[in-house]
mmCIF file of C-alpha atoms and ligand atoms in Angstrom:
data_model
loop_
_atom_site.group_PDB
_atom_site.id
_atom_site.type_symbol
_atom_site.label_atom_id
_atom_site.label_comp_id
_atom_site.label_asym_id
_atom_site.label_seq_id
_atom_site.Cartn_x
_atom_site.Cartn_y
_atom_site.Cartn_z
ATOM 1 C CA UNK A 1135 -15.173 -4.482 0.260
ATOM 2 C CA UNK A 1136 -17.598 -4.277 4.018
ATOM 3 C CA UNK A 1137 -17.372 -2.994 6.466
ATOM 4 C CA UNK A 1138 -20.045 -4.622 9.536
ATOM 5 C CA UNK A 1139 -22.025 -5.681 5.810
ATOM 6 C CA UNK A 1140 -21.883 -2.068 5.055
ATOM 7 C CA UNK A 1141 -20.226 -1.834 0.853
ATOM 8 C CA UNK A 1142 -17.238 1.212 1.615
ATOM 9 C CA UNK A 1143 -14.381 1.609 -0.335
ATOM 10 C CA UNK A 1144 -11.230 3.095 1.357
ATOM 11 C CA UNK A 1145 -11.961 7.006 0.006
ATOM 12 C CA UNK A 1146 -15.152 9.604 -1.822
ATOM 13 C CA UNK A 1147 -15.296 12.036 -3.165
ATOM 14 C CA UNK A 1148 -18.571 14.513 -1.382
ATOM 15 C CA UNK A 1149 -19.536 16.298 -4.694
ATOM 16 C CA UNK A 1150 -21.766 18.553 -2.409
ATOM 17 C CA UNK A 1151 -19.542 19.134 -0.336
ATOM 18 C CA UNK A 1152 -16.265 19.939 -2.196
ATOM 19 C CA UNK A 1153 -14.203 17.950 -0.640
ATOM 20 C CA UNK A 1154 -13.635 14.124 0.517
ATOM 21 C CA UNK A 1155 -13.559 11.484 2.772
ATOM 22 C CA UNK A 1156 -11.465 9.165 3.840
ATOM 23 C CA UNK A 1157 -11.937 6.029 6.789
ATOM 24 C CA UNK A 1158 -8.498 7.827 8.959
ATOM 25 C CA UNK A 1159 -6.446 4.426 9.581
ATOM 26 C CA UNK A 1160 -5.130 5.705 12.632
ATOM 27 C CA UNK A 1161 -7.714 4.699 14.707
ATOM 28 C CA UNK A 1162 -8.489 1.200 13.456
ATOM 29 C CA UNK A 1163 -9.226 -1.311 14.059
ATOM 30 C CA UNK A 1164 -10.877 -0.440 17.215
ATOM 31 C CA UNK A 1165 -12.837 2.207 16.279
ATOM 32 C CA UNK A 1166 -13.965 3.161 12.419
ATOM 33 C CA UNK A 1167 -14.005 6.741 12.100
ATOM 34 C CA UNK A 1168 -14.656 9.103 8.667
ATOM 35 C CA UNK A 1169 -12.695 12.355 8.110
ATOM 36 C CA UNK A 1170 -13.373 15.116 5.872
ATOM 37 C CA UNK A 1171 -10.464 16.509 3.997
ATOM 38 C CA UNK A 1172 -11.282 20.471 2.873
ATOM 39 C CA UNK A 1173 -8.523 21.994 2.221
ATOM 40 C CA UNK A 1174 -3.839 21.484 0.937
ATOM 41 C CA UNK A 1175 -2.893 21.095 4.443
ATOM 42 C CA UNK A 1176 -5.425 18.592 6.127
ATOM 43 C CA UNK A 1177 -4.461 16.891 2.759
ATOM 44 C CA UNK A 1178 -0.591 16.612 3.589
ATOM 45 C CA UNK A 1179 -1.871 16.463 6.928
ATOM 46 C CA UNK A 1180 -3.193 13.082 6.010
ATOM 47 C CA UNK A 1181 -0.242 11.793 3.752
ATOM 48 C CA UNK A 1182 1.850 12.791 6.361
ATOM 49 C CA UNK A 1183 0.440 11.567 10.006
ATOM 50 C CA UNK A 1184 -0.691 8.305 7.655
ATOM 51 C CA UNK A 1185 -4.645 8.804 8.626
ATOM 52 C CA UNK A 1186 -4.084 7.558 5.261
ATOM 53 C CA UNK A 1187 -1.238 5.139 4.424
ATOM 54 C CA UNK A 1188 -0.332 2.832 1.480
ATOM 55 C CA UNK A 1189 1.555 3.790 -1.941
ATOM 56 C CA UNK A 1190 -1.823 3.765 -4.348
ATOM 57 C CA UNK A 1191 -4.030 5.021 -1.213
ATOM 58 C CA UNK A 1192 -2.036 7.988 -0.531
ATOM 59 C CA UNK A 1193 -1.131 8.615 -4.800
ATOM 60 C CA UNK A 1194 -5.205 8.699 -4.983
ATOM 61 C CA UNK A 1195 -5.600 10.736 -2.447
ATOM 62 C CA UNK A 1196 -2.785 13.171 -3.128
ATOM 63 C CA UNK A 1197 -4.733 13.325 -6.467
ATOM 64 C CA UNK A 1198 -8.074 13.977 -5.059
ATOM 65 C CA UNK A 1199 -5.546 16.720 -3.242
ATOM 66 C CA UNK A 1200 -4.263 18.317 -6.633
ATOM 67 C CA UNK A 1201 -9.025 18.676 -7.450
ATOM 68 C CA UNK A 1202 -9.059 20.479 -4.088
ATOM 69 C CA UNK A 1203 -6.465 22.744 -4.305
ATOM 70 C CA UNK A 1204 -7.490 23.822 -8.482
ATOM 71 C CA UNK A 1205 -10.865 25.145 -7.477
ATOM 72 C CA UNK A 1206 -9.597 27.042 -4.936
ATOM 73 C CA UNK A 1207 -6.530 29.023 -7.326
ATOM 74 C CA UNK A 1208 -6.301 27.275 -9.598
ATOM 75 C CA UNK A 1209 -3.053 29.189 -10.669
ATOM 76 C CA UNK A 1210 0.048 28.300 -12.582
ATOM 77 C CA UNK A 1211 1.832 29.238 -9.245
ATOM 78 C CA UNK A 1212 -0.758 27.331 -6.831
ATOM 79 C CA UNK A 1213 -0.004 24.366 -9.260
ATOM 80 C CA UNK A 1214 2.647 24.176 -8.836
ATOM 81 C CA UNK A 1215 2.765 24.745 -4.659
ATOM 82 C CA UNK A 1216 0.262 21.694 -4.159
ATOM 83 C CA UNK A 1217 2.306 19.674 -6.218
ATOM 84 C CA UNK A 1218 5.620 21.128 -3.671
ATOM 85 C CA UNK A 1219 3.803 20.007 -0.990
ATOM 86 C CA UNK A 1220 2.295 16.890 -1.215
ATOM 87 C CA UNK A 1221 5.135 15.474 -2.540
ATOM 88 C CA UNK A 1222 7.096 16.126 0.427
ATOM 89 C CA UNK A 1223 5.148 13.763 2.424
ATOM 90 C CA UNK A 1224 6.205 11.150 2.178
ATOM 91 C CA UNK A 1225 9.228 10.256 0.877
ATOM 92 C CA UNK A 1226 9.630 6.562 -0.614
ATOM 93 C CA UNK A 1227 5.863 5.387 -1.789
ATOM 94 C CA UNK A 1228 6.882 6.591 -5.805
ATOM 95 C CA UNK A 1229 3.064 6.549 -6.356
ATOM 96 C CA UNK A 1230 2.403 9.361 -4.883
ATOM 97 C CA UNK A 1231 4.998 11.809 -6.912
ATOM 98 C CA UNK A 1232 3.353 8.866 -9.864
ATOM 99 C CA UNK A 1233 -0.429 11.029 -9.799
ATOM 100 C CA UNK A 1234 1.068 14.039 -8.344
ATOM 101 C CA UNK A 1235 2.946 14.225 -11.362
ATOM 102 C CA UNK A 1236 0.183 12.758 -13.377
ATOM 103 C CA UNK A 1237 -1.958 16.064 -12.743
ATOM 104 C CA UNK A 1238 0.251 18.092 -13.446
ATOM 105 C CA UNK A 1239 1.813 17.400 -16.381
ATOM 106 C CA UNK A 1240 -2.057 17.183 -17.532
ATOM 107 C CA UNK A 1241 -3.463 20.421 -16.390
ATOM 108 C CA UNK A 1242 0.061 22.600 -17.062
ATOM 109 C CA UNK A 1243 -2.035 22.335 -20.773
ATOM 110 C CA UNK A 1244 -4.995 23.728 -19.817
ATOM 111 C CA UNK A 1245 -5.543 27.668 -19.233
ATOM 112 C CA UNK A 1246 -6.579 27.871 -16.146
ATOM 113 C CA UNK A 1247 -10.254 28.128 -15.556
ATOM 114 C CA UNK A 1248 -10.724 23.914 -16.771
ATOM 115 C CA UNK A 1249 -8.081 22.834 -14.440
ATOM 116 C CA UNK A 1250 -10.681 22.481 -11.786
ATOM 117 C CA UNK A 1251 -13.340 20.192 -13.336
ATOM 118 C CA UNK A 1252 -9.767 18.397 -15.502
ATOM 119 C CA UNK A 1253 -8.625 17.696 -11.940
ATOM 120 C CA UNK A 1254 -11.890 15.795 -10.283
ATOM 121 C CA UNK A 1255 -11.899 13.700 -13.462
ATOM 122 C CA UNK A 1256 -7.812 12.456 -13.215
ATOM 123 C CA UNK A 1257 -8.513 11.896 -9.684
ATOM 124 C CA UNK A 1258 -11.312 10.169 -10.392
ATOM 125 C CA UNK A 1259 -10.145 8.238 -13.194
ATOM 126 C CA UNK A 1260 -7.003 6.752 -10.151
ATOM 127 C CA UNK A 1261 -9.314 5.577 -8.149
ATOM 128 C CA UNK A 1262 -11.396 4.118 -10.625
ATOM 129 C CA UNK A 1263 -8.018 2.702 -12.601
ATOM 130 C CA UNK A 1264 -6.897 2.038 -8.953
ATOM 131 C CA UNK A 1265 -9.845 -0.441 -7.859
ATOM 132 C CA UNK A 1266 -9.265 -2.526 -11.629
ATOM 133 C CA UNK A 1267 -4.884 -2.918 -11.417
ATOM 134 C CA UNK A 1268 -6.210 -4.589 -8.366
ATOM 135 C CA UNK A 1269 -9.162 -6.601 -8.444
ATOM 136 C CA UNK A 1270 -6.685 -7.943 -11.627
ATOM 137 C CA UNK A 1271 -3.914 -8.907 -9.591
ATOM 138 C CA UNK A 1272 -6.234 -10.805 -7.300
ATOM 139 C CA UNK A 1273 -7.398 -13.125 -10.629
ATOM 140 C CA UNK A 1274 -3.317 -13.459 -11.420
ATOM 141 C CA UNK A 1275 -2.901 -14.219 -7.877
ATOM 142 C CA UNK A 1276 -5.667 -16.459 -7.349
ATOM 143 C CA UNK A 1277 -4.159 -18.409 -9.719
ATOM 144 C CA UNK A 1278 -0.985 -19.023 -7.981
ATOM 145 C CA UNK A 1279 -1.964 -20.251 -5.323
ATOM 146 C CA UNK A 1280 -4.525 -22.622 -6.588
ATOM 147 C CA UNK A 1281 -1.767 -24.568 -7.762
ATOM 148 C CA UNK A 1282 -0.404 -24.862 -4.750
ATOM 149 C CA UNK A 1283 -3.021 -25.749 -2.949
ATOM 150 C CA UNK A 1284 -3.830 -28.279 -6.335
ATOM 151 C CA UNK A 1285 -1.031 -30.232 -5.269
ATOM 152 C CA UNK A 1286 -2.453 -30.499 -1.695
ATOM 153 C CA UNK A 1287 -3.221 -34.106 -1.166
ATOM 154 C CA UNK A 1288 -5.265 -33.918 3.031
ATOM 155 C CA UNK A 1289 -7.391 -30.202 1.324
ATOM 156 C CA UNK A 1290 -5.323 -28.760 3.726
ATOM 157 C CA UNK A 1291 -5.124 -24.652 3.895
ATOM 158 C CA UNK A 1292 -2.797 -22.511 1.511
ATOM 159 C CA UNK A 1293 -0.991 -20.912 4.594
ATOM 160 C CA UNK A 1294 -0.183 -17.888 3.183
ATOM 161 C CA UNK A 1295 2.491 -15.187 4.972
ATOM 162 C CA UNK A 1296 2.055 -11.303 4.819
ATOM 163 C CA UNK A 1297 4.040 -8.445 6.326
ATOM 164 C CA UNK A 1298 2.512 -4.670 6.898
ATOM 165 C CA UNK A 1299 -1.582 -3.878 5.345
ATOM 166 C CA UNK A 1300 -1.580 -3.656 1.257
ATOM 167 C CA UNK A 1301 -4.535 -4.732 1.675
ATOM 168 C CA UNK A 1302 -7.983 -2.594 0.827
ATOM 169 C CA UNK A 1303 -7.571 0.187 2.674
ATOM 170 C CA UNK A 1304 -4.255 0.999 1.936
ATOM 171 C CA UNK A 1305 -5.147 1.302 -1.888
ATOM 172 C CA UNK A 1306 -8.720 2.147 -3.003
ATOM 173 C CA UNK A 1307 -10.738 -1.524 -2.712
ATOM 174 C CA UNK A 1308 -9.269 -4.981 -2.690
ATOM 175 C CA UNK A 1309 -5.807 -4.687 -2.062
ATOM 176 C CA UNK A 1310 -2.856 -5.580 -3.837
ATOM 177 C CA UNK A 1311 -2.005 -8.636 -1.034
ATOM 178 C CA UNK A 1312 -4.529 -9.230 -0.188
ATOM 179 C CA UNK A 1313 -6.462 -9.419 -3.567
ATOM 180 C CA UNK A 1314 -5.512 -12.700 -4.422
ATOM 181 C CA UNK A 1315 -6.550 -13.650 -0.338
ATOM 182 C CA UNK A 1316 -10.132 -12.356 -1.174
ATOM 183 C CA UNK A 1317 -10.695 -13.930 -4.814
ATOM 184 C CA UNK A 1318 -8.962 -16.909 -3.374
ATOM 185 C CA UNK A 1319 -11.228 -17.004 -0.379
ATOM 186 C CA UNK A 1320 -14.638 -16.522 -2.612
ATOM 187 C CA UNK A 1321 -13.191 -18.934 -5.096
ATOM 188 C CA UNK A 1322 -13.530 -21.553 -2.606
ATOM 189 C CA UNK A 1323 -10.346 -22.185 -1.381
ATOM 190 C CA UNK A 1324 -8.620 -22.538 2.295
ATOM 191 C CA UNK A 1325 -6.724 -20.102 3.160
ATOM 192 C CA UNK A 1326 -5.171 -19.243 6.785
ATOM 193 C CA UNK A 1327 -2.456 -17.019 6.945
ATOM 194 C CA UNK A 1328 -0.146 -15.331 8.756
ATOM 195 C CA UNK A 1329 -0.111 -11.483 9.389
ATOM 196 C CA UNK A 1330 2.903 -10.859 10.614
ATOM 197 C CA UNK A 1331 2.441 -7.789 13.232
ATOM 198 C CA UNK A 1332 4.904 -5.173 12.092
ATOM 199 C CA UNK A 1333 6.319 -2.976 14.220
ATOM 200 C CA UNK A 1334 6.424 0.056 14.822
ATOM 201 C CA UNK A 1335 2.676 0.863 13.747
ATOM 202 C CA UNK A 1336 1.195 -2.680 13.298
ATOM 203 C CA UNK A 1337 0.502 -2.551 10.334
ATOM 204 C CA UNK A 1338 -0.497 -6.255 10.854
ATOM 205 C CA UNK A 1339 -3.892 -5.133 13.256
ATOM 206 C CA UNK A 1340 -5.120 -4.057 9.638
ATOM 207 C CA UNK A 1341 -4.854 -7.278 7.524
ATOM 208 C CA UNK A 1342 -5.813 -9.067 10.374
ATOM 209 C CA UNK A 1343 -9.164 -6.575 10.679
ATOM 210 C CA UNK A 1344 -9.951 -6.511 6.820
ATOM 211 C CA UNK A 1345 -9.661 -10.615 6.902
ATOM 212 C CA UNK A 1346 -11.131 -11.245 10.139
ATOM 213 C CA UNK A 1347 -14.213 -9.012 8.225
ATOM 214 C CA UNK A 1348 -14.224 -11.570 4.923
ATOM 215 C CA UNK A 1349 -14.368 -15.060 6.896
ATOM 216 C CA UNK A 1350 -10.916 -15.579 6.549
ATOM 217 C CA UNK A 1351 -8.635 -17.149 8.655
ATOM 218 C CA UNK A 1352 -6.242 -15.995 10.029
ATOM 219 C CA UNK A 1353 -3.417 -15.709 12.660
ATOM 220 C CA UNK A 1354 -1.338 -12.547 14.433
ATOM 221 C CA UNK A 1355 2.156 -13.414 14.881
ATOM 222 C CA UNK A 1356 5.366 -11.395 16.166
ATOM 223 C CA UNK A 1357 7.448 -9.389 13.703
ATOM 224 C CA UNK A 1358 9.972 -12.789 14.390
ATOM 225 C CA UNK A 1359 7.270 -15.736 14.354
ATOM 226 C CA UNK A 1360 7.879 -15.836 10.655
ATOM 227 C CA UNK A 1361 11.058 -17.426 10.402
ATOM 228 C CA UNK A 1362 10.597 -20.621 12.634
ATOM 229 C CA UNK A 1363 7.138 -21.181 10.630
ATOM 230 C CA UNK A 1364 8.666 -20.860 7.782
ATOM 231 C CA UNK A 1365 11.484 -24.337 9.542
ATOM 232 C CA UNK A 1366 8.233 -26.590 10.225
ATOM 233 C CA UNK A 1367 6.787 -26.858 6.945
ATOM 234 C CA UNK A 1368 3.964 -24.417 7.880
ATOM 235 C CA UNK A 1369 3.813 -21.100 5.134
ATOM 236 C CA UNK A 1370 3.190 -21.907 1.579
ATOM 237 C CA UNK A 1371 3.752 -19.004 0.619
ATOM 238 C CA UNK A 1372 4.698 -15.282 1.203
ATOM 239 C CA UNK A 1373 3.081 -12.747 -0.867
ATOM 240 C CA UNK A 1374 3.525 -8.860 -0.172
ATOM 241 C CA UNK A 1375 2.664 -5.606 -1.449
ATOM 242 C CA UNK A 1376 5.098 -2.788 -2.198
ATOM 243 C CA UNK A 1377 6.137 1.150 -2.030
ATOM 244 C CA UNK A 1378 8.192 0.888 -5.322
ATOM 245 C CA UNK A 1379 9.869 -1.024 -7.273
ATOM 246 C CA UNK A 1380 12.755 -0.357 -9.170
ATOM 247 C CA UNK A 1381 13.184 -0.877 -13.233
ATOM 248 C CA UNK A 1382 15.508 -4.907 -11.802
ATOM 249 C CA UNK A 1383 12.845 -5.820 -10.043
ATOM 250 C CA UNK A 1384 13.863 -4.528 -6.274
ATOM 251 C CA UNK A 1385 11.565 -4.063 -3.669
ATOM 252 C CA UNK A 1386 10.930 -1.922 -1.072
ATOM 253 C CA UNK A 1387 8.358 -2.244 1.371
ATOM 254 C CA UNK A 1388 8.068 -1.870 5.046
ATOM 255 C CA UNK A 1389 10.778 -2.394 7.416
ATOM 256 C CA UNK A 1390 10.990 -6.022 8.155
ATOM 257 C CA UNK A 1391 10.786 -7.384 5.022
ATOM 258 C CA UNK A 1392 13.794 -7.593 3.618
ATOM 259 C CA UNK A 1393 13.743 -10.361 6.271
ATOM 260 C CA UNK A 1394 11.366 -13.107 5.814
ATOM 261 C CA UNK A 1395 12.597 -12.513 1.715
ATOM 262 C CA UNK A 1396 16.021 -13.810 2.783
ATOM 263 C CA UNK A 1397 13.594 -16.368 5.404
ATOM 264 C CA UNK A 1398 11.811 -16.801 3.205
ATOM 265 C CA UNK A 1399 15.162 -18.564 0.503
ATOM 266 C CA UNK A 1400 16.344 -20.289 2.845
ATOM 267 C CA UNK A 1401 13.350 -22.335 3.573
ATOM 268 C CA UNK A 1402 12.030 -23.000 0.052
ATOM 269 C CA UNK A 1403 9.199 -21.156 -0.293
ATOM 270 C CA UNK A 1404 8.236 -18.897 -2.511
ATOM 271 C CA UNK A 1405 8.022 -15.250 -2.123
ATOM 272 C CA UNK A 1406 5.694 -13.223 -4.615
ATOM 273 C CA UNK A 1407 5.146 -9.111 -4.423
ATOM 274 C CA UNK A 1408 1.386 -7.716 -5.412
ATOM 275 C CA UNK A 1409 3.221 -4.999 -7.490
ATOM 276 C CA UNK A 1410 0.176 -2.674 -9.548
ATOM 277 C CA UNK A 1411 2.824 -0.582 -12.361
ATOM 278 C CA UNK A 1412 2.180 2.842 -10.874
ATOM 279 C CA UNK A 1413 4.155 0.930 -8.299
ATOM 280 C CA UNK A 1414 6.676 0.754 -10.162
ATOM 281 C CA UNK A 1415 9.834 3.316 -10.520
ATOM 282 C CA UNK A 1416 11.152 2.953 -14.246
ATOM 283 C CA UNK A 1417 13.860 5.864 -13.370
ATOM 284 C CA UNK A 1418 15.963 3.805 -10.512
ATOM 285 C CA UNK A 1419 17.893 0.667 -10.685
ATOM 286 C CA UNK A 1420 19.650 -0.445 -7.730
ATOM 287 C CA UNK A 1421 16.797 -0.461 -4.742
ATOM 288 C CA UNK A 1422 19.972 -0.420 -1.785
ATOM 289 C CA UNK A 1423 21.079 2.850 -2.891
ATOM 290 C CA UNK A 1424 18.408 4.424 -5.065
ATOM 291 C CA UNK A 1425 15.522 4.802 -3.033
ATOM 292 C CA UNK A 1426 15.385 7.052 -0.449
ATOM 293 C CA UNK A 1427 14.685 5.267 2.639
ATOM 294 C CA UNK A 1428 11.597 8.232 5.260
ATOM 295 C CA UNK A 1429 13.095 7.918 8.720
ATOM 296 C CA UNK A 1430 9.599 8.419 11.207
ATOM 297 C CA UNK A 1431 9.119 9.389 13.967
ATOM 298 C CA UNK A 1432 11.027 8.034 17.383
ATOM 299 C CA UNK A 1433 7.507 7.481 19.312
ATOM 300 C CA UNK A 1434 6.395 5.534 17.186
ATOM 301 C CA UNK A 1435 9.024 2.675 18.261
ATOM 302 C CA UNK A 1436 8.737 3.723 22.224
ATOM 303 C CA UNK A 1437 4.823 4.289 22.086
ATOM 304 C CA UNK A 1438 2.922 1.749 21.420
ATOM 305 C CA UNK A 1439 -0.931 2.661 20.246
ATOM 306 C CA UNK A 1440 -3.625 0.073 22.224
ATOM 307 C CA UNK A 1441 -7.329 -0.238 23.502
ATOM 308 C CA UNK A 1442 -7.308 -0.122 27.400
ATOM 309 C CA UNK A 1443 -9.225 -2.832 29.357
ATOM 310 C CA UNK A 1444 -11.748 0.165 29.654
ATOM 311 C CA UNK A 1445 -12.834 0.869 25.818
ATOM 312 C CA UNK A 1446 -9.990 4.498 25.088
ATOM 313 C CA UNK A 1447 -7.185 4.352 22.607
ATOM 314 C CA UNK A 1448 -4.293 4.799 24.096
ATOM 315 C CA UNK A 1449 -0.792 5.159 23.715
ATOM 316 C CA UNK A 1450 1.858 4.017 26.562
ATOM 317 C CA UNK A 1451 6.334 3.973 26.171
ATOM 318 C CA UNK A 1452 7.705 1.066 25.915
ATOM 319 C CA UNK A 1453 10.960 2.211 26.705
ATOM 320 C CA UNK A 1454 13.211 4.262 29.460
ATOM 321 C CA UNK A 1455 12.913 7.670 29.483
ATOM 322 C CA UNK A 1456 15.490 9.197 26.911
ATOM 323 C CA UNK A 1457 16.563 5.460 25.156
ATOM 324 C CA UNK A 1458 17.300 7.208 21.641
ATOM 325 C CA UNK A 1459 15.842 5.213 18.865
ATOM 326 C CA UNK A 1460 16.248 4.701 15.262
ATOM 327 C CA UNK A 1461 13.303 4.489 12.805
ATOM 328 C CA UNK A 1462 13.747 3.946 9.151
ATOM 329 C CA UNK A 1463 9.791 2.648 7.883
ATOM 330 C CA UNK A 1464 10.630 0.226 4.692
ATOM 331 C CA UNK A 1465 13.981 -1.778 3.415
ATOM 332 C CA UNK A 1466 14.740 -2.938 0.215
ATOM 333 C CA UNK A 1467 14.669 -6.849 -0.696
ATOM 334 C CA UNK A 1468 16.814 -7.184 -3.946
ATOM 335 C CA UNK A 1469 15.573 -9.060 -7.059
ATOM 336 C CA UNK A 1470 16.885 -12.032 -6.449
ATOM 337 C CA UNK A 1471 14.821 -12.859 -3.517
ATOM 338 C CA UNK A 1472 11.708 -12.195 -5.514
ATOM 339 C CA UNK A 1473 9.869 -15.646 -6.928
ATOM 340 C CA UNK A 1474 8.019 -13.173 -8.712
ATOM 341 C CA UNK A 1475 6.265 -9.895 -8.575
ATOM 342 C CA UNK A 1476 2.016 -9.970 -9.442
ATOM 343 C CA UNK A 1477 1.570 -6.873 -11.516
ATOM 344 C CA UNK A 1478 -1.969 -6.525 -13.237
ATOM 345 C CA UNK A 1479 -1.036 -7.403 -16.864
ATOM 346 C CA UNK A 1480 0.762 -10.982 -15.458
ATOM 347 C CA UNK A 1481 4.019 -12.399 -12.810
ATOM 348 C CA UNK A 1482 6.895 -12.502 -14.252
ATOM 349 C CA UNK A 1483 10.255 -12.133 -13.021
ATOM 350 C CA UNK A 1484 12.306 -9.214 -10.777
ATOM 351 C CA UNK A 1485 14.806 -8.526 -13.711
ATOM 352 C CA UNK A 1486 14.569 -5.402 -15.898
ATOM 353 C CA UNK A 1487 13.597 -7.921 -18.665
ATOM 354 C CA UNK A 1488 10.983 -9.777 -16.814
ATOM 355 C CA UNK A 1489 9.066 -6.440 -16.609
ATOM 356 C CA UNK A 1490 10.303 -4.527 -19.770
ATOM 357 C CA UNK A 1491 8.163 -6.945 -21.111
ATOM 358 C CA UNK A 1492 4.942 -6.654 -19.287
ATOM 359 C CA UNK A 1493 5.443 -3.216 -19.972
ATOM 360 C CA UNK A 1494 7.019 -2.562 -22.875
ATOM 361 C CA UNK A 1495 5.634 0.682 -23.633
ATOM 362 C CA UNK A 1496 6.304 2.162 -19.638
ATOM 363 C CA UNK A 1497 10.128 0.923 -20.159
ATOM 364 C CA UNK A 1498 9.938 2.133 -23.738
ATOM 365 C CA UNK A 1499 9.094 5.221 -22.704
ATOM 366 C CA UNK A 1500 12.337 5.755 -19.652
ATOM 367 C CA UNK A 1501 15.397 4.616 -22.149
ATOM 368 C CA UNK A 1502 13.717 7.284 -25.133
ATOM 369 C CA UNK A 1503 13.648 10.546 -21.585
ATOM 370 C CA UNK A 1504 17.275 9.212 -20.996
ATOM 371 C CA UNK A 1505 16.277 8.605 -17.748
HETATM 372 O O1 MRU B 1224 3.434 3.570 6.380
HETATM 373 P P1 MRU B 1224 2.941 2.161 5.180
HETATM 374 O O2 MRU B 1224 1.880 1.776 6.755
HETATM 375 O O3 MRU B 1224 2.666 3.635 4.204
HETATM 376 O O4 MRU B 1224 3.515 1.335 4.209
HETATM 377 C C1 MRU B 1224 2.415 0.726 3.789
HETATM 378 C C2 MRU B 1224 3.314 -0.465 3.010
HETATM 379 O O5 MRU B 1224 4.446 -0.387 3.076
HETATM 380 C C3 MRU B 1224 2.729 -1.328 2.230
HETATM 381 O O6 MRU B 1224 3.196 -3.094 2.172
HETATM 382 C C4 MRU B 1224 2.636 -0.786 1.018
HETATM 383 O O7 MRU B 1224 2.676 0.428 0.565
HETATM 384 C C5 MRU B 1224 1.785 -1.475 -0.251
HETATM 385 S S1 MRU B 1224 -0.124 -1.523 -0.623
HETATM 386 C C6 MRU B 1224 -0.940 -2.163 -1.308
#
């Protein structure tokens, strides 16, 4: 996608520096900064402290982290150490472990001398796959949006509501929930997107920045406004991303997603999840009891970051001194509240049968492994 007319991906390998370049998302939407990651510690910090964020992007970043680690030391011990260091950075999004396992499985089968080149080429492969998966999710999601548009006789825009940022900067490109929006807009379907602010970190501001750069009409709303808008017929469809979806279709996503799903159900509004297959955790069935939910720092809630009138980026305290804070970062929407999962292979029901029909080889592998 473009930033000020220049095409970007959210990460790219710098062959000369033998390092990864990322967009440091901590400063968006106010400041566009590029950061170079050239040690395993840089990679771990960038994922943990959310310089990069979004499930698919942290998976791809971790794969490049393994590649860099293999350049510095391709031994078995270093391979396991880098897997451990990267894996513990963020516990909820399954794409991280998925990418790390894919790297480890390949590299363990190779002599140390071949690992550096193989790891880098696998990281490129994972990044390219992500772009293609998201492009296809957009194609399938576009049809859903077109169907809604076709039922509108007055030419009014299709009104979508989204939570958090499942946009191109949360992936390598396109985004998951935003890919259908970009493709619908480019196909000439009139849209209006309600963008939840998504406290505590306000990833909605990232979504607003993306949509604004692409010329898609949108309004930034408080997290509590969605239910009201739904009751008043202002939302045609909810579409969100996911950090981990279980084999029975329970959807873990940014905190607050569950409340949107409840409100959507109460108002008969379709609730779709844009789901790339690496985000499916085939080893987990019940999302509510089995998915680890990341507990993040209290400062994310007690403070808020923004741009001052003078143009500096600053953090302000919201709560009284000493107030206790809880900050669960994700929640789980049970499958019965989900209208459909929009994957790269098409749309399916949020159920074991639905997912197994679209991804039979992945479902069969889990049965084979006995997990
Ligand atoms: O904590 P974050 O910002 O990494 O959370 C991101 C989300 O919850 C996204 O909705 C999800 O990762 C899907 S991104 C395509």
